[in-house]
Coordinates of C-alpha atoms and ligand atoms in Angstrom, one line a residue:
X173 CA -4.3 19.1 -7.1
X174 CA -7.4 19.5 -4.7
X175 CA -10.0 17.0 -4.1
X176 CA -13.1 16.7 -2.8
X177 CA -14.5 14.3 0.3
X178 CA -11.6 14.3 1.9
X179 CA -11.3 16.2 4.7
X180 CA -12.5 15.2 8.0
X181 CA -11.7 11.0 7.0
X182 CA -9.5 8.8 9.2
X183 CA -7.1 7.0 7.1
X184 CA -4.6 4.3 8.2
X185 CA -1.4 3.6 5.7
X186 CA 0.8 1.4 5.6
X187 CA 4.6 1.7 4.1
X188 CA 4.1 5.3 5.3
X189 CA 8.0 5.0 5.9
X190 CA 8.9 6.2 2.0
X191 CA 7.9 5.7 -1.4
X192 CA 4.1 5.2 -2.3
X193 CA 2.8 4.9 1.2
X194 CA 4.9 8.1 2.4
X195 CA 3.6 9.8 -0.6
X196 CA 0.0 8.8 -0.1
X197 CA -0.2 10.3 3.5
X198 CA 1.3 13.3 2.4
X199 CA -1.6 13.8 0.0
X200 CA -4.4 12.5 2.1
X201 CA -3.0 14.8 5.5
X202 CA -3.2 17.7 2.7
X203 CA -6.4 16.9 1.6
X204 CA -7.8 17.1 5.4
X205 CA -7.6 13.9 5.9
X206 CA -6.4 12.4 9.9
X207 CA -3.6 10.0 8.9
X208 CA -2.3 7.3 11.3
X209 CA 1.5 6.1 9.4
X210 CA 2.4 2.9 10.2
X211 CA 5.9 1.3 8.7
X212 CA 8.8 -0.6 11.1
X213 CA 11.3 2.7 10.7
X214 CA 10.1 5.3 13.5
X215 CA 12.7 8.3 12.6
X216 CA 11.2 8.0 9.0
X217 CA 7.5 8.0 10.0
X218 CA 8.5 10.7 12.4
X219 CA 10.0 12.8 10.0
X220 CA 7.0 12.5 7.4
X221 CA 4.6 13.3 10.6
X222 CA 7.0 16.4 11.2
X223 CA 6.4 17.4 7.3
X224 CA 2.7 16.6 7.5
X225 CA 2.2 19.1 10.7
X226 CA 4.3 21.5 9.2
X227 CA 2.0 22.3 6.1
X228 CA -0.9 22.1 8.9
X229 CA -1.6 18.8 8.8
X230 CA -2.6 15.8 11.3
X231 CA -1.3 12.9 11.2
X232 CA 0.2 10.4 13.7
X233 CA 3.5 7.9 13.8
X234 CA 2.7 4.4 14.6
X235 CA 5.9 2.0 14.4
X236 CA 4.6 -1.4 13.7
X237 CA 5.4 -4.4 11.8
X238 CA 2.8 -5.8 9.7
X239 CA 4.2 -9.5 10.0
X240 CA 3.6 -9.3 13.7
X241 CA 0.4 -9.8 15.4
X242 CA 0.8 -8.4 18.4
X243 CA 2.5 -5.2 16.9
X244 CA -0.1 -5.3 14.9
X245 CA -2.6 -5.5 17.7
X246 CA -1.1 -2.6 19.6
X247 CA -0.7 -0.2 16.6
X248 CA -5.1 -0.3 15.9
X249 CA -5.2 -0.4 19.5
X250 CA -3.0 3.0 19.4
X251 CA -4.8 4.5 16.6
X252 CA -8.2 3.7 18.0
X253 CA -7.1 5.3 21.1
X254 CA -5.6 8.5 19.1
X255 CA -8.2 9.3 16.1
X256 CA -11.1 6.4 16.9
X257 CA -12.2 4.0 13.7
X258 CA -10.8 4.5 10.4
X259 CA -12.7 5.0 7.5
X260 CA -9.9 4.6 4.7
X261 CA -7.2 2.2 4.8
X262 CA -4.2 1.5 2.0
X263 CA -2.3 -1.0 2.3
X264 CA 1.2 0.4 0.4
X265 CA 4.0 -2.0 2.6
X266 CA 5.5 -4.3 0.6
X267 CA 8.7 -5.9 -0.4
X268 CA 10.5 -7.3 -3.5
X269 CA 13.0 -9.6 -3.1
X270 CA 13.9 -11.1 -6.7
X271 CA 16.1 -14.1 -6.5
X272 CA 16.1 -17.4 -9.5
X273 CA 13.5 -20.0 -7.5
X274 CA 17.1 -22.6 -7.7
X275 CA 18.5 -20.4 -5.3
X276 CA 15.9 -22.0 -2.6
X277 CA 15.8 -18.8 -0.9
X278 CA 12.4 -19.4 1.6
X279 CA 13.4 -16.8 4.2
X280 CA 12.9 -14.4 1.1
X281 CA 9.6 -16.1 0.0
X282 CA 8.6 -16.1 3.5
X283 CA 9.4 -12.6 4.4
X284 CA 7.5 -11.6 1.1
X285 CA 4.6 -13.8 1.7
X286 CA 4.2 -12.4 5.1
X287 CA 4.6 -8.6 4.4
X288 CA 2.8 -8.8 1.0
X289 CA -0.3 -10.8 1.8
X290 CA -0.4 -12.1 5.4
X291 CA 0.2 -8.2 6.0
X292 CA -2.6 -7.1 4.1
X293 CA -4.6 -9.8 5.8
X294 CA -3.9 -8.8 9.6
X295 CA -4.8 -5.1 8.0
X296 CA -7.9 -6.3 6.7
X297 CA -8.8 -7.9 9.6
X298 CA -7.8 -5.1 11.8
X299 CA -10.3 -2.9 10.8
X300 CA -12.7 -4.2 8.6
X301 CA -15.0 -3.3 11.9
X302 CA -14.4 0.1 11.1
X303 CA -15.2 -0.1 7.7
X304 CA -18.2 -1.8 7.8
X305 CA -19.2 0.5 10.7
X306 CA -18.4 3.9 8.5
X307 CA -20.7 2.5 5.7
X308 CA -23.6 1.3 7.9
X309 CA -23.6 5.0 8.9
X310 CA -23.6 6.2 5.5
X311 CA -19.9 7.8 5.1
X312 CA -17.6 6.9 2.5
X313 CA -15.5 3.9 3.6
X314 CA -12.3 2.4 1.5
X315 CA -9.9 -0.2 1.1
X316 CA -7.3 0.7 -1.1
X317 CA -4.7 -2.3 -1.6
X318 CA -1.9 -1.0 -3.9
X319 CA -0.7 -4.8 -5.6
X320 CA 1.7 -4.7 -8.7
X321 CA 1.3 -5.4 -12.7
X322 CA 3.4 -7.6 -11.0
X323 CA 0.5 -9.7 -10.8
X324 CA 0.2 -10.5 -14.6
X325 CA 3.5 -9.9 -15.5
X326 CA 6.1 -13.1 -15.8
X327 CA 10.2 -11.9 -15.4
X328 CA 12.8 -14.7 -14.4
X329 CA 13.0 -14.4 -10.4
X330 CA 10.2 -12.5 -9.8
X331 CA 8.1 -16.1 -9.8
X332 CA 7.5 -15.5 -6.2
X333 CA 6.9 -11.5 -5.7
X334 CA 4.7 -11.9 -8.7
X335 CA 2.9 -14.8 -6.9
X336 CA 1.8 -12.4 -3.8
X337 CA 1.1 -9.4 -6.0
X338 CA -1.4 -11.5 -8.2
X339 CA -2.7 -12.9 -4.6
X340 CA -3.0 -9.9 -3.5
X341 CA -4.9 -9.1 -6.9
X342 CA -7.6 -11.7 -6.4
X343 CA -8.2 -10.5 -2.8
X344 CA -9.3 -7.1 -3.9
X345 CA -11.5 -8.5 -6.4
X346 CA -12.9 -11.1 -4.5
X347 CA -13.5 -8.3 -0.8
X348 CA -15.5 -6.6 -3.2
X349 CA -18.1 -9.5 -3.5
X350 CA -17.9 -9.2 0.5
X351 CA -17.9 -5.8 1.1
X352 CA -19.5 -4.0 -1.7
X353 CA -23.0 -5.1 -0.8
X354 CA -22.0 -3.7 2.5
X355 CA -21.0 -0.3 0.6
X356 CA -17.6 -0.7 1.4
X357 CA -15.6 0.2 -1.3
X358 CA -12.4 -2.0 -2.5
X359 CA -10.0 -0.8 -4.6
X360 CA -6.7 -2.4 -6.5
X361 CA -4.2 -0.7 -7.6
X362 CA -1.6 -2.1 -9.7
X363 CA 1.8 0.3 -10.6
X364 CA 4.5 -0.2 -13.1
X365 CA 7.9 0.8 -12.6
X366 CA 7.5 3.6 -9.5
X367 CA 10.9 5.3 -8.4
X368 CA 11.1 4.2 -4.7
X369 CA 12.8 2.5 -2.3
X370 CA 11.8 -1.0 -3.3
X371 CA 14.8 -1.9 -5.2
X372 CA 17.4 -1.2 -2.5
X373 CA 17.0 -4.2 -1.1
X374 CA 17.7 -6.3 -3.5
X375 CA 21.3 -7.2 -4.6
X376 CA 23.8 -5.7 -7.5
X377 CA 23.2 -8.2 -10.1
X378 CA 19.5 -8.1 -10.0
X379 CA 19.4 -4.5 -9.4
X380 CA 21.0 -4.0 -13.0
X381 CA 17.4 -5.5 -14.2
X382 CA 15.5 -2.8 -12.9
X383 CA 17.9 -0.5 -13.9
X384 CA 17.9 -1.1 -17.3
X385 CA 14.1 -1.1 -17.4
X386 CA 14.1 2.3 -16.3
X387 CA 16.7 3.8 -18.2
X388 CA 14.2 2.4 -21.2
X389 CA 11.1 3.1 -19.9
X390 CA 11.3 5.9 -17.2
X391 CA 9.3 5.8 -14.0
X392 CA 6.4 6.9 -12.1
X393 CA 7.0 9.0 -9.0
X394 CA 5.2 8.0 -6.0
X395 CA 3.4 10.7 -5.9
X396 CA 1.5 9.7 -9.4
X397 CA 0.4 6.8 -7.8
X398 CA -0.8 9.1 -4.6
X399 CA -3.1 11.2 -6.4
X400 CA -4.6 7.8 -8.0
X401 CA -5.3 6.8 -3.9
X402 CA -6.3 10.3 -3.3
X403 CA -9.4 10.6 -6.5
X404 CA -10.4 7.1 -5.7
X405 CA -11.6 8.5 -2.4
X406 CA -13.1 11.5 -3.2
X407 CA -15.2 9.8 -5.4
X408 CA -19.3 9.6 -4.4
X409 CA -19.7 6.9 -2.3
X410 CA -21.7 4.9 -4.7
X411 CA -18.4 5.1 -7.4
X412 CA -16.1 2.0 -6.5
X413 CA -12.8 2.5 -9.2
X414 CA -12.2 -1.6 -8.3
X415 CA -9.1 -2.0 -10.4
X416 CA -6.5 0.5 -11.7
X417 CA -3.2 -0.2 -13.7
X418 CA -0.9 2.7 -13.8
X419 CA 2.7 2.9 -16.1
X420 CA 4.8 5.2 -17.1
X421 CA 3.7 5.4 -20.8
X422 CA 6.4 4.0 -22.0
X423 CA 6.2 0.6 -19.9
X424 CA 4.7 -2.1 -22.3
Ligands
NDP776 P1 9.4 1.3 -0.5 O1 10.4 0.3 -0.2 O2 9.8 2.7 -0.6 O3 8.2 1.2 0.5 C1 7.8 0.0 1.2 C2 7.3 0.4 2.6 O4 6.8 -0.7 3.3 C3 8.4 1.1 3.5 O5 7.8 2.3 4.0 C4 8.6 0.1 4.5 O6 9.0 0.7 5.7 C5 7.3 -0.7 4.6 N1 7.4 -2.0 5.1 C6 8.1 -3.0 4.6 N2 8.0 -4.1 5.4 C7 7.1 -3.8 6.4 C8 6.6 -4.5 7.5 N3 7.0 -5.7 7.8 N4 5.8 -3.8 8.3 C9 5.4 -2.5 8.1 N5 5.9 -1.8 7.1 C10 6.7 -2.5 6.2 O7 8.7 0.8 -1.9 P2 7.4 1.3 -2.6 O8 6.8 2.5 -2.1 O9 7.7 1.1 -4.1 O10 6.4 0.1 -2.2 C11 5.0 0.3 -1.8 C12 4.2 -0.8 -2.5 O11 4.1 -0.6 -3.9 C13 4.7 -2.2 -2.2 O12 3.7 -3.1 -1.9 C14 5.2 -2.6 -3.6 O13 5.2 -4.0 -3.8 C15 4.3 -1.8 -4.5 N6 4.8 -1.6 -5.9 C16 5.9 -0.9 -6.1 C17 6.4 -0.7 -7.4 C18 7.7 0.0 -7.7 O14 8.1 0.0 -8.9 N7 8.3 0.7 -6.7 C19 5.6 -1.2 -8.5 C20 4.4 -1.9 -8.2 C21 4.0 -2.1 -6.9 P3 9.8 0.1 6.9 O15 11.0 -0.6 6.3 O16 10.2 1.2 7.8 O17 8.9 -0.9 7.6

């Protein structure tokens, strides 16, 4: 698939380890886009930089952890330094960690609270400069925030996932009110069931859950919801796609 408006953007992704964010740079890097990759596993992001370059890409590893300020701080400071401000930024890391709210399990809520929104935050506040900047000088400028249906969804011991998905929800909609009049587009993207790596971390039992749903249901591949990233930026700059549900057509 080829899009237009692309080529020549700065992008920053996160997650760009595997799954959705992987897939995302992949398509963006293909499109023209510069992408900066930013996930905790440097071999991975280094491979996908390797793949990128290969097909004539550019693109750029940047190890950080997005529950870290000061990794934080020295990944923009990196980026800035490699490519300048950014002009497209999608916030893809997450993690799911499903366990029955009994179980108590607050390293798991904070971990997922901290990844799944305080992450998003420290992105958002990381280079909302850029964006603004971008728009003032009458480029296309995004934030692309890819939440869950997650978010509206209720399954026994996914009370807290959910929780940060439908937070993360509400912040897209409510940056708009921010950012739109400031022509900074803000867009929410809310999967179903996407074959990736987010269920390996979870244990046997409550991996038998997902499983079942897919044998049902099926999945999307990453790289559906990586061309959904890749046409809500080449839209015109006055077209803001602010919310986006995506499932495999069989998914109720
Ligand atoms: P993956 O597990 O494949 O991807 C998650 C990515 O986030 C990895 O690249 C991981 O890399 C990165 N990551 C995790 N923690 C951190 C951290 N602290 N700092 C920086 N990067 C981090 O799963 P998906 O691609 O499925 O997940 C992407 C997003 O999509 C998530 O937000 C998820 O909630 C959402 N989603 C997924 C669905 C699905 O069915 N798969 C459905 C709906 C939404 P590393 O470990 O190297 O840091």
């Amino acid at each position: 698939m080829s899009y237009e408006n692309l080529a020549g953007r700065t992008a920053v992704v996160t997650g760009a380890a595997s799954g959705i964010g992987e897939a995302v740079a992949v398509v963006l890097a293909a499109q023209g886009a510069r992408v900066a990759l930013l996930a905790r596993r440097r071999e991975r992001l280094d491979a996908v930089v390797e793949k990128i370059r290969a097909d004539g890409g550019q693109a750029v590893a940047v190890a950080a952890d997005v529950t870290d300020d000061g990794s934080v701080d020295a990944a923009v400071e990196r980026i800035h330094a490699e490519y300048g401000a950014a002009d497209l930024v999608v916030n893809a890391a997450g993690v799911m960690l499903p366990h029955p709210v009994d179980d108590g399990r607050i390293d798991e809520w904070r971990r997922m609270i901290d990844t799944n929104v305080t992450g998003v935050l420290r992105m958002i506040r990381a280079f909302t400069g850029d964006l603004l900047a971008a728009a003032a000088a009458g480029r296309a400028a995004d934030l692309v925030n890819i939440s869950s249906v997650g978010a509206h969804l209720t399954f026994p011991t996914y009370a807290v996932y959910g929780a940060t998905k439908a937070a993360l929800t509400h912040l897209s909609a409510t940056l708009r009110s921010e950012f739109g009049p400031r022509d900074v587009r803000v867009t929410n993207i809310e999967p179903g069931l996407t074959a990736t790596e987010l269920a390996s971390h979870i244990d046997d039992a409550q991996r038998e859950f997902i499983d079942g749903m897919v044998d049902t249901m099926g999945a999307l591949s990453a790289q559906d919801v990586a061309d959904l990233v890749a046409y809500v930026g080449s839209r015109p700059r006055h077209v803001n796609l602010r919310q986006i549900m995506v499932l495999p057509t069989r998914q109720a």
